[in-house]
mmCIF file of C-alpha atoms and ligand atoms in Angstrom:
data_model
loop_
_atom_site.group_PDB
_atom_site.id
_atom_site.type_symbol
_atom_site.label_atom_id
_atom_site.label_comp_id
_atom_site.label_asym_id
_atom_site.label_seq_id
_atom_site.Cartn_x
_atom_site.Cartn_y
_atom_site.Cartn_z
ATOM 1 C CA UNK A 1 -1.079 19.141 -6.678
ATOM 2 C CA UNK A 2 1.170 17.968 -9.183
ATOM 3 C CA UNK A 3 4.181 19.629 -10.739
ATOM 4 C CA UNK A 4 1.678 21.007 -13.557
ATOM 5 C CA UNK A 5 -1.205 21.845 -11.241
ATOM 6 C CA UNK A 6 1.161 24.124 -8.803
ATOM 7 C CA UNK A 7 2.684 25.894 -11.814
ATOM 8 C CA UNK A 8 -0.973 26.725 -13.273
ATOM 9 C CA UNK A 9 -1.810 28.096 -9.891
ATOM 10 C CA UNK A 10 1.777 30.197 -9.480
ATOM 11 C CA UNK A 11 0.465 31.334 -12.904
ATOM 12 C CA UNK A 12 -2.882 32.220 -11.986
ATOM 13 C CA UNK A 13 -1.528 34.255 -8.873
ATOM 14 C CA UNK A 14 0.688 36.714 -11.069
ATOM 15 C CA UNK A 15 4.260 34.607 -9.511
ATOM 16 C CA UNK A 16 7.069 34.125 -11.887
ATOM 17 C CA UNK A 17 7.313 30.719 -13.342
ATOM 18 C CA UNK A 18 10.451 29.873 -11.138
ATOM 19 C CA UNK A 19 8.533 30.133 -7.667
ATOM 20 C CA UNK A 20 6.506 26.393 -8.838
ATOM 21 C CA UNK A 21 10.200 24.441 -8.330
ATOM 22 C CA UNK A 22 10.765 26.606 -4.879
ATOM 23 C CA UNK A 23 7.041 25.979 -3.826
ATOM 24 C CA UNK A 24 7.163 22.071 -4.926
ATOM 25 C CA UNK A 25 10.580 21.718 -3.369
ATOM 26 C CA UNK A 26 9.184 22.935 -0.016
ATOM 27 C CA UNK A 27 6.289 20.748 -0.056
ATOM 28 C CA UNK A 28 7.421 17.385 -1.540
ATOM 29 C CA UNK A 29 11.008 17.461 -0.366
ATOM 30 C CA UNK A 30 11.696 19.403 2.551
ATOM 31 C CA UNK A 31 8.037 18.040 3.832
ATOM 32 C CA UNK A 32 7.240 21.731 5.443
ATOM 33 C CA UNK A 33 3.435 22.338 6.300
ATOM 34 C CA UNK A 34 3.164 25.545 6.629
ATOM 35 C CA UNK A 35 3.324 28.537 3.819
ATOM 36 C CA UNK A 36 5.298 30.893 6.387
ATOM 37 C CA UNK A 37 8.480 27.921 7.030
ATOM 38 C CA UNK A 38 9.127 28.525 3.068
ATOM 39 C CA UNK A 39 11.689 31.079 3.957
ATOM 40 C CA UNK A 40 12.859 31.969 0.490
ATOM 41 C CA UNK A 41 9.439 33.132 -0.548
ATOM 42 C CA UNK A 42 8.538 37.050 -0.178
ATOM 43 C CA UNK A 43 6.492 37.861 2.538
ATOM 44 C CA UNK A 44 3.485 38.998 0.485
ATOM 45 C CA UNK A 45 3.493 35.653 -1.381
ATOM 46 C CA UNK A 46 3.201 33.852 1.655
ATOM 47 C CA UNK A 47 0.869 35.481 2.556
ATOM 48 C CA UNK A 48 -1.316 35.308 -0.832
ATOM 49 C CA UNK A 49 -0.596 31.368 -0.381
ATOM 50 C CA UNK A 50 -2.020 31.001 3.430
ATOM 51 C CA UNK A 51 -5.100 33.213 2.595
ATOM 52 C CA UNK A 52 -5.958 31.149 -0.351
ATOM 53 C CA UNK A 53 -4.771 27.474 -0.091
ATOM 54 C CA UNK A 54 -4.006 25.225 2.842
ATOM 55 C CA UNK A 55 -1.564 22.340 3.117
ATOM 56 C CA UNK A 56 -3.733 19.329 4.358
ATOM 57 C CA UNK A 57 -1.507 17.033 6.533
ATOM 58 C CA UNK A 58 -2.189 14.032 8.972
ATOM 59 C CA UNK A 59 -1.877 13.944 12.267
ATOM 60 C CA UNK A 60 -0.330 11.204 14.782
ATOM 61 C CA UNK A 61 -2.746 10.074 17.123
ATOM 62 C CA UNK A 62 -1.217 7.443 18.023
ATOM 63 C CA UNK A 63 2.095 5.740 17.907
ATOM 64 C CA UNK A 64 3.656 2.369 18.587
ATOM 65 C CA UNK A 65 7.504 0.844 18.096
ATOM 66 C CA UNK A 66 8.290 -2.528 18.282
ATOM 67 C CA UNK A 67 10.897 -3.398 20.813
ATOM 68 C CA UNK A 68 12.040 -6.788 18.835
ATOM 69 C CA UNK A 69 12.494 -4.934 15.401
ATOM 70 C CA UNK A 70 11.946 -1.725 15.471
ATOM 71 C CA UNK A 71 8.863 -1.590 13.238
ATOM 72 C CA UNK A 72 6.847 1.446 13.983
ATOM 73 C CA UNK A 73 3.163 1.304 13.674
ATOM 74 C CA UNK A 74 0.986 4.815 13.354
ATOM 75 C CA UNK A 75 -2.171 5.732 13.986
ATOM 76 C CA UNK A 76 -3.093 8.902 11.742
ATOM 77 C CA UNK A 77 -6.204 11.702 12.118
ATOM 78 C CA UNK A 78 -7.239 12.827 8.753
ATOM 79 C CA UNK A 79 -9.312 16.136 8.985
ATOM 80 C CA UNK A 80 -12.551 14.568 9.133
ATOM 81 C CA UNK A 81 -11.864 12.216 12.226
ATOM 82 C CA UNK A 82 -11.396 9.514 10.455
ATOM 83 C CA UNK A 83 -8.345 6.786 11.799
ATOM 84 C CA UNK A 84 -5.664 5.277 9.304
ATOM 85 C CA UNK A 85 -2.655 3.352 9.991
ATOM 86 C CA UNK A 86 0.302 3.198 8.672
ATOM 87 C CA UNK A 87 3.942 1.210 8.919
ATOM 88 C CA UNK A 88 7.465 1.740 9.025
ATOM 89 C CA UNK A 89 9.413 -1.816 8.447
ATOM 90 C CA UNK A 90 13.277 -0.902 9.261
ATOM 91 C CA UNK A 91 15.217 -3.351 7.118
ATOM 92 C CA UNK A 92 19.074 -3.577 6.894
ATOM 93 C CA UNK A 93 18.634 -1.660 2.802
ATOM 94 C CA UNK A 94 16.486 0.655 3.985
ATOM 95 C CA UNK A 95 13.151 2.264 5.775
ATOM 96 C CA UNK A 96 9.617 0.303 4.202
ATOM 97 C CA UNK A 97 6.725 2.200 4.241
ATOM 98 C CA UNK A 98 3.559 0.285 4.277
ATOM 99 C CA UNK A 99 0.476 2.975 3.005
ATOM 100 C CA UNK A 100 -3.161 2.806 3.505
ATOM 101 C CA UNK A 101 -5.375 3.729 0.655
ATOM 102 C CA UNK A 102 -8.554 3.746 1.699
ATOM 103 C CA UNK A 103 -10.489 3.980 5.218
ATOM 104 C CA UNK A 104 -11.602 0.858 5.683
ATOM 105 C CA UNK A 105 -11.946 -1.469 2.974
ATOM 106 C CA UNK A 106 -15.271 -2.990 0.990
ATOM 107 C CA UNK A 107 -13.499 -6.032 -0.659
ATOM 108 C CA UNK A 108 -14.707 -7.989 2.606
ATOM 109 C CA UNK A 109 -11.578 -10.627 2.771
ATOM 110 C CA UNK A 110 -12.602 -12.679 5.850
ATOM 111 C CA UNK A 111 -9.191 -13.060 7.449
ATOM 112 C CA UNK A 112 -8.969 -9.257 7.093
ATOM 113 C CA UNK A 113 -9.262 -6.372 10.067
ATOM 114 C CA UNK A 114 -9.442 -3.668 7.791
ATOM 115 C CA UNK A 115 -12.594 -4.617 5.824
ATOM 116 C CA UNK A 116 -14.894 -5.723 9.058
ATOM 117 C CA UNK A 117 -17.030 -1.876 9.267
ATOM 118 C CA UNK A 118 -16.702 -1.484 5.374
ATOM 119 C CA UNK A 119 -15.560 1.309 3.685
ATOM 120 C CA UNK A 120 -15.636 4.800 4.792
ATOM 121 C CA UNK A 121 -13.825 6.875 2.195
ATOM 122 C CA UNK A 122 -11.185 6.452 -0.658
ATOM 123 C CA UNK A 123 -8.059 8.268 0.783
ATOM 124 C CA UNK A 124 -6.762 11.785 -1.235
ATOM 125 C CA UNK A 125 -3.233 12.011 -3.286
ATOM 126 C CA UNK A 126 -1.925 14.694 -0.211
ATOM 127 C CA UNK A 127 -3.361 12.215 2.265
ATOM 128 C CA UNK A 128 -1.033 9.207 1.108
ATOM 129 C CA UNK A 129 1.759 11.172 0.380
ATOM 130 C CA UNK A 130 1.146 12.776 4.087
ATOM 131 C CA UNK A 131 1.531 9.030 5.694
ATOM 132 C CA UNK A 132 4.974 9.027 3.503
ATOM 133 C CA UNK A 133 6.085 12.496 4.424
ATOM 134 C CA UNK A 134 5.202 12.484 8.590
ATOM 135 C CA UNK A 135 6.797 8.933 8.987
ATOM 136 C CA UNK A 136 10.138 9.963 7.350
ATOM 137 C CA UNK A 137 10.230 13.596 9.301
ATOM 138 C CA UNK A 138 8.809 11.694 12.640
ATOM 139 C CA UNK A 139 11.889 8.790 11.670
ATOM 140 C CA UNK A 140 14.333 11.176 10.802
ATOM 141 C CA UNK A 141 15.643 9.480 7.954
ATOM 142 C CA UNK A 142 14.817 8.701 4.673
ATOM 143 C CA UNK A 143 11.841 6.045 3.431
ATOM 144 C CA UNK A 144 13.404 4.422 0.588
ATOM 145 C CA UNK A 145 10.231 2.230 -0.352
ATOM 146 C CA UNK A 146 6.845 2.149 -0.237
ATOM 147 C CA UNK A 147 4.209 -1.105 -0.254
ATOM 148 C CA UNK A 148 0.602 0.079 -0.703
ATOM 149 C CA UNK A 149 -0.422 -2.991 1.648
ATOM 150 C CA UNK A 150 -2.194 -0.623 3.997
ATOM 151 C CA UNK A 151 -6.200 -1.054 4.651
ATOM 152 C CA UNK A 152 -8.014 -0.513 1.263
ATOM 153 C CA UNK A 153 -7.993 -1.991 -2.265
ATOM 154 C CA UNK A 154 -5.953 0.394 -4.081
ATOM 155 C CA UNK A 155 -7.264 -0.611 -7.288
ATOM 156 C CA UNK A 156 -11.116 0.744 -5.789
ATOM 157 C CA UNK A 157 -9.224 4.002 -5.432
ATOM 158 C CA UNK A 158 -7.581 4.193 -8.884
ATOM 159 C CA UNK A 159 -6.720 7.725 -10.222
ATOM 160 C CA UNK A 160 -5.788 9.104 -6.608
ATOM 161 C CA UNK A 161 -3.629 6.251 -6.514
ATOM 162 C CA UNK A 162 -2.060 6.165 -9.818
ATOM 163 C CA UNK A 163 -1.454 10.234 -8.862
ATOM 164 C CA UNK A 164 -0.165 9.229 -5.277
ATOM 165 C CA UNK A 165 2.985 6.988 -6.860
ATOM 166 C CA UNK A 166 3.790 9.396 -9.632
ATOM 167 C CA UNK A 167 4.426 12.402 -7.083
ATOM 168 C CA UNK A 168 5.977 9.711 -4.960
ATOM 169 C CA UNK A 169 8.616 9.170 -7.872
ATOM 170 C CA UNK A 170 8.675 12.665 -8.907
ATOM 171 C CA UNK A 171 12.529 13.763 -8.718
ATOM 172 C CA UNK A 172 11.138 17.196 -7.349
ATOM 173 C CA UNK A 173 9.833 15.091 -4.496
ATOM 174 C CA UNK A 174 10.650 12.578 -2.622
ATOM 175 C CA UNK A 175 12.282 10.414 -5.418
ATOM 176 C CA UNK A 176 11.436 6.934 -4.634
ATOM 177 C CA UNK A 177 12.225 4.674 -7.700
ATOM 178 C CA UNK A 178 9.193 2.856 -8.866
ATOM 179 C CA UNK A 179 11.011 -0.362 -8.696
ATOM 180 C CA UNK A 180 10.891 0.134 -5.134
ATOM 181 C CA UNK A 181 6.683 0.610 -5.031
ATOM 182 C CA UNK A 182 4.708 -2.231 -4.655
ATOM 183 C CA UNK A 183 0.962 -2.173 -5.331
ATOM 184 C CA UNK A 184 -0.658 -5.191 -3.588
ATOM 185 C CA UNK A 185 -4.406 -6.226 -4.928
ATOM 186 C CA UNK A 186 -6.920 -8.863 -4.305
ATOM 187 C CA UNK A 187 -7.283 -9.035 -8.171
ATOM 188 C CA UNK A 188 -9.409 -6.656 -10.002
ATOM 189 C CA UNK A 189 -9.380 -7.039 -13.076
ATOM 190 C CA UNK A 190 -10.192 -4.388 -15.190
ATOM 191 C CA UNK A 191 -8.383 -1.763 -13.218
ATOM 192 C CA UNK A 192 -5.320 -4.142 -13.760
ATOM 193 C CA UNK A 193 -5.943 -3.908 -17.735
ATOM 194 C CA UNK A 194 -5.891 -0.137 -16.858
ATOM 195 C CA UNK A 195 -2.738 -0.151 -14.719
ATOM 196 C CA UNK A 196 -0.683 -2.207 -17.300
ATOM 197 C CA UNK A 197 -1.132 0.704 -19.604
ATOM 198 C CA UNK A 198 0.165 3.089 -17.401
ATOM 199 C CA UNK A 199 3.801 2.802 -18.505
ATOM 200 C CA UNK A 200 4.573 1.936 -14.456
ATOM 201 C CA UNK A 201 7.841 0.189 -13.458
ATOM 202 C CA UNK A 202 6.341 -0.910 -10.035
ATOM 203 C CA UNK A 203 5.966 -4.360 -8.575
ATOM 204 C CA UNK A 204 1.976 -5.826 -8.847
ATOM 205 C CA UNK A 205 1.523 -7.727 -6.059
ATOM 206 C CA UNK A 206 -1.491 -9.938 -6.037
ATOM 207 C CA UNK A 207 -3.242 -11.828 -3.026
ATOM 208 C CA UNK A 208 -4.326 -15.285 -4.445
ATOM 209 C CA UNK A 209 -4.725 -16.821 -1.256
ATOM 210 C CA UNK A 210 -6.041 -20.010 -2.751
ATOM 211 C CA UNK A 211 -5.047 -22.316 -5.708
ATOM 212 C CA UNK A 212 -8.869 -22.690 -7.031
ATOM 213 C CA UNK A 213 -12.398 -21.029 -7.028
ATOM 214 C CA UNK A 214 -13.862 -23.231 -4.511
ATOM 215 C CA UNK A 215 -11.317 -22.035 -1.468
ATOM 216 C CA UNK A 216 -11.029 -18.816 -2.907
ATOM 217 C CA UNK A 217 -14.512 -17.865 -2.699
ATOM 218 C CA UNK A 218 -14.590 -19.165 0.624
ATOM 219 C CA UNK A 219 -12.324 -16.123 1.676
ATOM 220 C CA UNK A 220 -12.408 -13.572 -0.900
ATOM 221 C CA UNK A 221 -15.624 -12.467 -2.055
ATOM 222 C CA UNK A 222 -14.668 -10.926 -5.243
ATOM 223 C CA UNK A 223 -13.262 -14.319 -6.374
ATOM 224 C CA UNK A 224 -17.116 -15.010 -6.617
ATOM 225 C CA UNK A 225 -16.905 -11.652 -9.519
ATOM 226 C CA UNK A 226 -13.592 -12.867 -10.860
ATOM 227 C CA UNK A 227 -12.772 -16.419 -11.293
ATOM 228 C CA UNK A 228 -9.130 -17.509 -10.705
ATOM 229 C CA UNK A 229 -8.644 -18.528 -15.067
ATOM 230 C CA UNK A 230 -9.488 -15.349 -15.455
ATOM 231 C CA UNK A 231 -7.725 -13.310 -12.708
ATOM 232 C CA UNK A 232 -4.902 -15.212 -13.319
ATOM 233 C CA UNK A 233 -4.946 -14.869 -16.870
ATOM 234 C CA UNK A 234 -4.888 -10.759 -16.221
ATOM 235 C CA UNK A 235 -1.648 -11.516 -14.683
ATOM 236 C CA UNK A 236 -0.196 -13.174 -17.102
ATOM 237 C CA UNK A 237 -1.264 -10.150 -19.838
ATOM 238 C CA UNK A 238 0.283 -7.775 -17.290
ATOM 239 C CA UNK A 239 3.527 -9.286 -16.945
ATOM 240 C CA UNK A 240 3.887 -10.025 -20.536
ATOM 241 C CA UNK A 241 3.224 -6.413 -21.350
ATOM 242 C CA UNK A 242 5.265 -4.827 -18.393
ATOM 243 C CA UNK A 243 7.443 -7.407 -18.541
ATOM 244 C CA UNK A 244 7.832 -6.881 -14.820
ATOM 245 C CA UNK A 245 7.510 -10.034 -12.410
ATOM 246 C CA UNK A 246 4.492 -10.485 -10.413
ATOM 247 C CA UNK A 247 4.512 -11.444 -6.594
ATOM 248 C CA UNK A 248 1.786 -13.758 -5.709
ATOM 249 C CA UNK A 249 0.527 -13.627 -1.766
ATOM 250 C CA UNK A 250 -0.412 -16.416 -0.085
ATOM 251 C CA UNK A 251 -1.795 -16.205 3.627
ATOM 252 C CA UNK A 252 -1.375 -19.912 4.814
ATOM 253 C CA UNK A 253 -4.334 -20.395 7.033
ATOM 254 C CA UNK A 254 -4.198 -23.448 8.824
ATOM 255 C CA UNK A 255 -7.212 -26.340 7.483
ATOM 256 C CA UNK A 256 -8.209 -24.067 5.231
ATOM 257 C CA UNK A 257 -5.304 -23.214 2.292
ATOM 258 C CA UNK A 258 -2.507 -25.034 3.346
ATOM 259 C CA UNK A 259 -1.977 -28.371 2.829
ATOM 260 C CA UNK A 260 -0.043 -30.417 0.322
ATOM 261 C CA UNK A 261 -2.266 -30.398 -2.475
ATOM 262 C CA UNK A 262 -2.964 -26.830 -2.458
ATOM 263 C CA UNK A 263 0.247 -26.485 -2.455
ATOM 264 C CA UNK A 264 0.466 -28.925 -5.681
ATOM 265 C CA UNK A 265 -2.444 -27.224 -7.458
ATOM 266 C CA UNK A 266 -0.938 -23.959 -7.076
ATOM 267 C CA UNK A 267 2.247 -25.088 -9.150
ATOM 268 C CA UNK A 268 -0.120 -26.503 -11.630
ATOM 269 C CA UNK A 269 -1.630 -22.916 -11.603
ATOM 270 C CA UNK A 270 1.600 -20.624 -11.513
ATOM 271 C CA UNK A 271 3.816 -22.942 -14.145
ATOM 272 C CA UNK A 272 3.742 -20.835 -16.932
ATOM 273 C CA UNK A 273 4.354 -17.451 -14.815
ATOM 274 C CA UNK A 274 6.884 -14.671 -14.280
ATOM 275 C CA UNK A 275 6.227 -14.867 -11.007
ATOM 276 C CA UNK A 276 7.415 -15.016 -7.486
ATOM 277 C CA UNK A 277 5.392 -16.426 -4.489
ATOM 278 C CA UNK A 278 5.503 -14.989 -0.804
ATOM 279 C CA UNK A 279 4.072 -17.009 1.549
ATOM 280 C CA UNK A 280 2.759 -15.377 4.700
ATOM 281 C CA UNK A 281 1.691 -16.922 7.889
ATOM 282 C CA UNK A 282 -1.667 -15.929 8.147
ATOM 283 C CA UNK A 283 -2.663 -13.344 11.380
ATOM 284 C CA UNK A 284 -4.914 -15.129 13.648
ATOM 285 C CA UNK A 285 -8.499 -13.961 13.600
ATOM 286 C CA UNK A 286 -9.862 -15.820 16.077
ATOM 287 C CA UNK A 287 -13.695 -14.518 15.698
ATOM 288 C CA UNK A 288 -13.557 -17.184 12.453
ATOM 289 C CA UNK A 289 -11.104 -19.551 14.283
ATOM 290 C CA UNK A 290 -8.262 -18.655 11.724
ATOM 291 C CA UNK A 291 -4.957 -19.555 12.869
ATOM 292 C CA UNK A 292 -1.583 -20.001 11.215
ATOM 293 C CA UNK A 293 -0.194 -22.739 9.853
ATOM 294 C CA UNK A 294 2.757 -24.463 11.339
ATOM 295 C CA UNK A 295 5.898 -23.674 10.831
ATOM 296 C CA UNK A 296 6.776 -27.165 9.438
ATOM 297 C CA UNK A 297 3.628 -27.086 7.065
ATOM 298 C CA UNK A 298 4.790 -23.426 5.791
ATOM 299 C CA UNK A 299 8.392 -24.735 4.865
ATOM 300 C CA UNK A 300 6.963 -27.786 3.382
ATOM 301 C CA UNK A 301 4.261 -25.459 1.129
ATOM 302 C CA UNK A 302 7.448 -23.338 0.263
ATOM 303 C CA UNK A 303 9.472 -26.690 -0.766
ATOM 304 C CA UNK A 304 6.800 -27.813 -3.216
ATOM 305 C CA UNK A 305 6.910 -24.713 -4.836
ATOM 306 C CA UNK A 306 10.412 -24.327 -4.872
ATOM 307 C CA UNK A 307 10.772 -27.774 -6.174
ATOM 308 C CA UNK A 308 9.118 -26.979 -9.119
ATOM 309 C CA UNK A 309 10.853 -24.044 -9.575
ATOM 310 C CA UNK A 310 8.610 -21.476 -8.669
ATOM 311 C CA UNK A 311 10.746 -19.121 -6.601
ATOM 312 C CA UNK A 312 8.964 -18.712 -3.021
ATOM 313 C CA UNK A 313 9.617 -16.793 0.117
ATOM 314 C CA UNK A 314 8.094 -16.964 3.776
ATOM 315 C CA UNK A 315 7.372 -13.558 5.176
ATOM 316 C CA UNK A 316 9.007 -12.093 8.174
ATOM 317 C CA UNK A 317 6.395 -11.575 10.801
ATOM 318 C CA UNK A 318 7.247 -7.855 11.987
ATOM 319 C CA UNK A 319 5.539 -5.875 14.724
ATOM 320 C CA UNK A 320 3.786 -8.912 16.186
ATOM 321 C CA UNK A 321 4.048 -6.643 19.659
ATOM 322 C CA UNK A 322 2.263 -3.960 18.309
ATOM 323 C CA UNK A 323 -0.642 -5.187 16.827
ATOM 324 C CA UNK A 324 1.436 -4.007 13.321
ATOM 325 C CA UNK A 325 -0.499 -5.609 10.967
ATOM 326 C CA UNK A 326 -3.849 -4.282 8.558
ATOM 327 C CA UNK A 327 -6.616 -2.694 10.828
ATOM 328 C CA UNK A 328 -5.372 -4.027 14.308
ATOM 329 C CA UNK A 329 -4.859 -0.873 15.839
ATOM 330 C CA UNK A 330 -7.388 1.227 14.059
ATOM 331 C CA UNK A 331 -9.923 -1.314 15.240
ATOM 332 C CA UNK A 332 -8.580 -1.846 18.597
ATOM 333 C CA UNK A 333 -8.905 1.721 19.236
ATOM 334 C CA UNK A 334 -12.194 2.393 17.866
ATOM 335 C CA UNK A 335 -13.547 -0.266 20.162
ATOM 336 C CA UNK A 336 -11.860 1.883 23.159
ATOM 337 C CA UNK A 337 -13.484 4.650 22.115
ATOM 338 C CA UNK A 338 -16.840 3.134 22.055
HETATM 339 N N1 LIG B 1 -6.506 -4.809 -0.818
HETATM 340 C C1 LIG B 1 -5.181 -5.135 -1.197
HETATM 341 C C2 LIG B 1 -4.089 -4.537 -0.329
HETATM 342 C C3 LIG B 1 -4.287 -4.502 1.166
HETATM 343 S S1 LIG B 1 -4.138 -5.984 2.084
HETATM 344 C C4 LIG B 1 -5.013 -6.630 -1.315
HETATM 345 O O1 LIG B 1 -5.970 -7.349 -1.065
HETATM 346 O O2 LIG B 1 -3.966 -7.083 -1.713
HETATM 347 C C5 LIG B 1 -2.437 -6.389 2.010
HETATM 348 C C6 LIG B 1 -2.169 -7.871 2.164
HETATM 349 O O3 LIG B 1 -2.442 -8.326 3.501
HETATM 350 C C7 LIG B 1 -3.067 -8.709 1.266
HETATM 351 O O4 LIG B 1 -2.328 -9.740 0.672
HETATM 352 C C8 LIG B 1 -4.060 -9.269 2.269
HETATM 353 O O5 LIG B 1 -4.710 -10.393 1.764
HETATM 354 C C9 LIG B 1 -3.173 -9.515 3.467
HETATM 355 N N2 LIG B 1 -3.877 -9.750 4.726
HETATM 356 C C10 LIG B 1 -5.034 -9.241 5.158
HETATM 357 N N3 LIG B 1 -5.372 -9.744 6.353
HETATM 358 C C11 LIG B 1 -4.392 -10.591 6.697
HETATM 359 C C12 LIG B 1 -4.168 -11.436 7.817
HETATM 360 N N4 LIG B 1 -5.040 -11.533 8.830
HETATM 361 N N5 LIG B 1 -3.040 -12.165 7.812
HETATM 362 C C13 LIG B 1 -2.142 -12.098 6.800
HETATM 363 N N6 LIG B 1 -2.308 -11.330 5.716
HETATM 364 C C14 LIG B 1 -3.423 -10.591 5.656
#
């Protein structure tokens, strides 16, 4: 619930107005899950609360840290069974938390883990602020951003989403500046109309992968809905009215997106652009003999963009021990299990 929604409800109940702030502050700030840890209520309103609402929270199955960097890698129960994962990147300004959005994923990317079995269900507002909220009490110390990069196409799961960062940046909450949410998409377009309206100061991030249709649809099916004039021409309408700076991912896949006149095409592409470029070396799926590019090619892709002054960074790989990255371990461990 939001701010609003829990002060309706204190309403409803017969509670003084000034119980929503305690009730919100318990939830959203101190993190507690249980009605009877909110010492500062009465009894009997603890009470009313546990008989007639619950506080829905995830639980860690399973959990793995990264002895070369310290990235932490979770493997949440939601209430129905189903498996998410989520991230912790430690970085020198501060704890990363990477979110998923969805179970599974229907966009069907074929370098991707997370979208192999489909999708299973969009994820709730308490269940992506519950990722946030167990990492930083499991951590100990305070998540300072927050990159919805998880399994799922947040855009697919729009108004819990949209709900999910404004409680995140809620000073009642947990108070994480938007500038310091990233929303990462594989480009769809007319919920990016939507979120430019939204009066949002958080970074769009959007997965291009390609520098034309014809490699594009190769890898991303909904490049075959969407062509790249037109996705990329969405951008362009979303930076000019946010006037915020759009990041551009690139997975270099080695044969496939990666060589020199991608690379060329792409500046042709991005010229006109408030835009930054992060190049990631892809993850290996071997079942469709992807592999990453070299580490000479992936300098040389970043120089040609560079060049031409289209700023570009390489992505630290992080958690490569620990199978860190979209849908490893959630599929790794469903395979166990079967
Ligand atoms: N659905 C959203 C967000 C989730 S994926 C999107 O498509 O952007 C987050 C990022 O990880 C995307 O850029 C996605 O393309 C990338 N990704 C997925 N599988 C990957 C892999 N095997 N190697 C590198 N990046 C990958």
């Amino acid at each position: 619930m939001t701010f609003t929604e829990l002060e309706t409800v204190i309403k409803e109940i017969g509670e003084p107005k000034f119980r929503t702030k305690q009730v919100y502050d318990w939830l959203h700030s101190k993190l507690v899950t249980e009605f009877d840890d909110m010492t500062n209520l009465s009894k009997s309103l603890r009470e009313k609360l546990s008989e007639n609402y619950k506080i829905s929270k995830l639980e860690i199955v399973e959990k793995r840290v990264s002895e070369k960097d310290g990235t932490t890698k979770y493997l949440f129960g939601l209430e129905n069974d189903n498996l998410i994962e989520a991230v912790v990147m430690r970085y020198s300004y501060g704890n990363a938390v990477c979110v998923s959005t969805q179970v599974g994923c229907r966009m069907g990317c074929t370098f991707c883990a997370s979208t192999l079995d489909g999708v299973e269900a969009n994820l709730s507002t308490g269940e992506m602020l519950s990722e946030v909220y167990e990492i930083q009490k499991d951590l100990g110390e305070r998540i300072s951003s927050v990159v919805l990069m998880g399994s799922g196409e947040p855009l697919d799961n729009y108004d819990n989403v949209i709900k999910f960062i404004r409680m995140l940046n809620d000073e009642n909450g947990l108070g994480i500046g938007q500038r310091h949410i990233t929303l990462s998409t594989c480009g769809l377009i007319d919920k990016m109309n939507k979120l430019q309206e939204e009066d949002l100061q958080i970074t769009l991030a959007v997965s291009l992968h390609a520098p034309n249709d014809e490699i594009r649809n190769q890898i991303m099916p909904i490049s075959r809905k969407h062509d790249i004039d037109s996705l990329l021409l969405a951008c362009k309408q979303y930076s000019d009215q946010t006037k915020r700076r759009i990041t551009f991912e690139y997975a270099l896949i080695k044969g496939v997106n990666d060589s020199e006149d991608c690379a060329k095409e792409l500046t042709q592409r991005l010229k006109n652009m408030l835009c930054h470029v992060n190049l990631i070396p892809v993850n290996d799926v071997k079942e469709r003999s992807y592999f990453k590019s070299n580490d000479e090619t992936i300098a040389a892709f970043a120089e040609i963009l560079n060049s031409k002054g289209i700023e570009t960074t390489i992505r630290r790989k992080l958690g490569s021990d620990i199978n860190a990255a979209c849908g490893q371990l959630r599929k790794g461990y469903k395979n166990s299990r079967r």
